[in-house]
XYZ file of C-alpha atoms in Angstrom:
237
model
C 0.000 0.000 0.000
C 1.266 3.461 -0.916
C 0.702 5.636 2.150
C 1.232 8.811 0.153
C 3.877 10.150 2.530
C 6.625 10.704 -0.042
C 7.973 14.250 0.450
C 5.339 15.097 3.069
C 6.774 17.306 5.821
C 6.282 15.532 9.152
C 6.931 17.119 12.554
C 7.424 14.614 15.383
C 7.140 16.357 18.752
C 8.708 14.283 21.484
C 10.884 12.863 18.742
C 13.670 11.761 21.078
C 11.344 9.506 23.085
C 10.981 5.828 22.292
C 7.657 6.123 20.467
C 8.656 9.364 18.773
C 11.960 7.981 17.509
C 10.316 4.767 16.252
C 7.729 6.855 14.416
C 10.377 9.114 12.891
C 12.249 6.065 11.570
C 9.138 4.694 9.894
C 8.213 8.067 8.411
C 11.705 8.329 6.927
C 11.273 4.848 5.434
C 8.036 6.056 3.794
C 9.883 8.938 2.146
C 8.654 11.756 4.371
C 10.746 14.813 5.165
C 10.995 14.441 8.934
C 11.667 17.086 11.569
C 12.049 15.801 15.116
C 11.350 18.177 17.999
C 12.143 17.990 21.703
C 13.453 20.113 24.583
C 16.911 18.576 24.965
C 19.006 20.135 22.192
C 21.997 17.809 22.629
C 19.961 14.609 22.535
C 17.907 16.014 19.673
C 20.951 16.804 17.543
C 22.460 13.362 18.118
C 19.303 11.524 17.063
C 18.756 13.802 14.075
C 22.258 12.963 12.866
C 21.639 9.235 13.390
C 18.359 9.294 11.461
C 19.431 11.799 8.828
C 16.545 14.159 9.603
C 16.040 17.807 10.507
C 15.415 18.926 14.084
C 14.085 21.871 16.056
C 14.049 22.606 19.775
C 10.464 22.765 21.031
C 9.061 22.835 24.562
C 5.373 21.950 24.359
C 4.810 23.497 27.800
C 5.817 26.944 26.519
C 3.630 28.875 24.069
C 6.502 31.006 22.780
C 8.661 27.932 22.175
C 5.861 26.224 20.247
C 5.276 29.263 18.050
C 8.985 29.801 17.424
C 9.617 26.155 16.531
C 6.687 25.929 14.127
C 7.698 29.187 12.454
C 11.220 27.802 12.058
C 10.007 24.583 10.432
C 7.727 26.541 8.092
C 10.612 28.817 7.124
C 12.831 25.817 6.301
C 10.316 23.540 4.603
C 7.404 25.739 3.546
C 4.681 23.675 5.174
C 3.877 21.048 7.814
C 1.671 18.257 6.486
C 1.880 15.832 9.392
C 2.308 16.254 13.140
C 2.840 13.434 15.601
C 2.553 14.654 19.177
C 4.154 12.278 21.675
C 5.733 14.771 24.090
C 4.886 14.114 27.740
C 6.636 13.187 30.973
C 6.522 9.379 31.387
C 3.794 8.024 33.648
C 6.599 6.767 35.912
C 7.378 10.403 36.777
C 3.946 10.900 38.329
C 4.212 10.836 42.128
C 1.762 8.299 43.643
C 2.016 10.099 46.995
C 0.599 13.238 45.351
C -1.985 11.537 43.161
C -4.970 13.216 44.840
C -3.372 16.662 45.060
C -4.955 19.263 42.805
C -1.578 20.862 42.061
C -0.120 17.527 40.936
C -3.135 16.905 38.731
C -2.758 20.307 37.080
C 0.950 19.667 36.461
C 0.119 16.333 34.818
C -2.530 17.879 32.563
C -0.251 20.742 31.558
C 2.649 18.403 30.842
C 0.676 16.238 28.420
C -2.821 17.390 27.468
C -2.149 21.111 27.173
C 1.117 20.467 25.355
C -0.924 18.640 22.723
C -3.396 21.539 22.622
C -0.680 24.181 22.205
C 0.997 22.449 19.291
C -2.192 21.324 17.553
C -3.870 24.731 17.686
C -0.699 26.409 16.421
C -0.638 24.054 13.423
C -4.310 23.985 12.481
C -4.493 27.362 10.679
C -1.644 26.291 8.387
C -3.139 22.865 7.732
C -6.695 24.049 7.106
C -5.393 26.733 4.757
C -3.496 24.056 2.816
C -6.532 21.754 2.732
C -4.524 18.850 4.117
C -3.167 17.837 7.490
C -2.714 14.893 9.793
C -2.351 15.242 13.560
C -1.881 12.159 15.726
C -1.590 12.330 19.503
C -0.307 9.581 21.771
C -2.409 9.101 24.887
C -2.848 5.726 26.604
C -5.354 3.148 27.764
C -4.775 4.319 31.326
C -7.322 7.032 30.430
C -10.005 4.447 31.230
C -8.397 3.119 34.405
C -8.468 4.407 37.976
C -5.073 3.150 39.131
C -3.683 6.698 38.975
C -5.837 9.817 38.911
C -3.173 12.014 37.328
C -2.343 9.449 34.652
C -5.988 8.807 33.844
C -7.092 12.432 33.759
C -4.176 13.743 31.690
C -4.830 11.091 29.038
C -8.589 11.467 29.136
C -8.221 15.222 28.772
C -5.953 14.789 25.748
C -8.516 12.472 24.160
C -11.297 15.025 24.684
C -9.175 17.854 23.285
C -8.328 15.795 20.208
C -11.971 14.910 19.520
C -13.063 18.520 19.989
C -10.393 19.781 17.597
C -11.196 17.034 15.083
C -14.846 18.073 15.085
C -13.866 21.719 14.600
C -11.966 20.955 11.376
C -14.275 18.297 9.927
C -14.489 18.588 6.152
C -11.304 20.646 5.768
C -8.955 17.831 4.756
C -7.382 17.795 8.215
C -7.752 14.736 10.447
C -6.959 14.412 14.145
C -6.740 11.066 15.922
C -5.303 9.554 19.083
C -3.401 6.318 19.615
C -3.933 4.699 23.021
C -1.163 2.206 23.838
C -1.170 -0.146 26.764
C 2.253 -1.151 28.128
C 4.866 -0.577 25.408
C 7.921 -2.848 25.207
C 10.814 -3.448 22.828
C 9.212 -6.743 21.814
C 6.095 -8.635 22.852
C 4.416 -11.969 22.166
C 1.025 -10.404 22.983
C 0.043 -12.548 25.956
C -3.586 -12.242 27.010
C -3.859 -9.447 29.591
C -5.560 -9.844 32.935
C -9.204 -8.799 33.072
C -9.484 -5.035 33.324
C -5.921 -4.541 32.061
C -4.625 -3.463 28.645
C -2.497 -5.646 26.408
C 1.091 -5.057 25.377
C 2.449 -3.653 22.133
C 5.925 -2.882 20.845
C 7.301 0.556 19.983
C 7.363 -0.452 16.327
C 3.702 -1.506 16.431
C 2.630 1.779 18.005
C 4.652 3.661 15.392
C 3.088 1.647 12.557
C -0.413 2.658 13.613
C 0.647 6.286 13.984
C 2.213 6.309 10.523
C -0.906 4.804 8.954
C -3.047 7.516 10.573
C -0.777 10.186 9.067
C -1.244 8.768 5.588
C -3.448 9.702 2.657
C -5.033 6.260 3.049
C -6.419 7.262 6.469
C -8.218 10.346 5.182
C -11.589 8.952 6.256
C -10.532 8.445 9.875
C -10.813 11.408 12.251
C -11.876 12.021 15.835
C -10.968 8.457 16.794
C -9.107 6.878 19.697
C -7.459 3.628 18.619
C -5.832 1.209 21.058
C -2.607 -0.679 20.488
C -2.161 -3.861 22.422
C -5.429 -5.570 23.336
C -7.919 -2.934 24.463
C -8.784 -3.267 28.161
C -9.861 -6.894 28.547
C -13.495 -7.224 29.587
C -14.259 -3.506 29.192
C -16.543 -2.436 26.343
C -16.222 1.366 26.302
């Protein structure tokens, strides 16, 4: 299948993370012009050299940084066709001892959900004007679990933001979707998860779904949340 990504300009925010880097590799293999973005300039430059891609420093928690980075990519490449938004502190950084604190919850939402919102809303005017765009966010199946309030709410908020934005640009040629992984590993044999738990997927599998959603072939898919790994066993919604 031709995904129609040849020469498309793809911005991968959180590009130095495991999912972001795996996605960047697959986008390169599909012929896209890839720009990886992250906060750590040294790590960013090293990975960009390894992959043979462009890079830009971007802090999704800072409005000025988002605007500056997007303007820089537009100046270099003329457009941004695809955006993959994976930037967020790992769930392991959330403090269980502070899980019910309002301040901790706000930090978690800002670090993931609002980062997605900042980047997506900065890109949408350019994409709608061009009549084409693909935005894919990475959330997680923990959005439907109650094991951690901060983890659940930050993912659930991202999902709601993505659906709201997708609805706002329906019919413009721009699609917005979310990928919801369960546990992500280097490799997995996909064992059956316990009831009420999500199944495993590999970084490459998550990236493959993301790349498909950025493609011309996925033009009819928007406003969706799609799980990787078996979706929560025994849970319908």
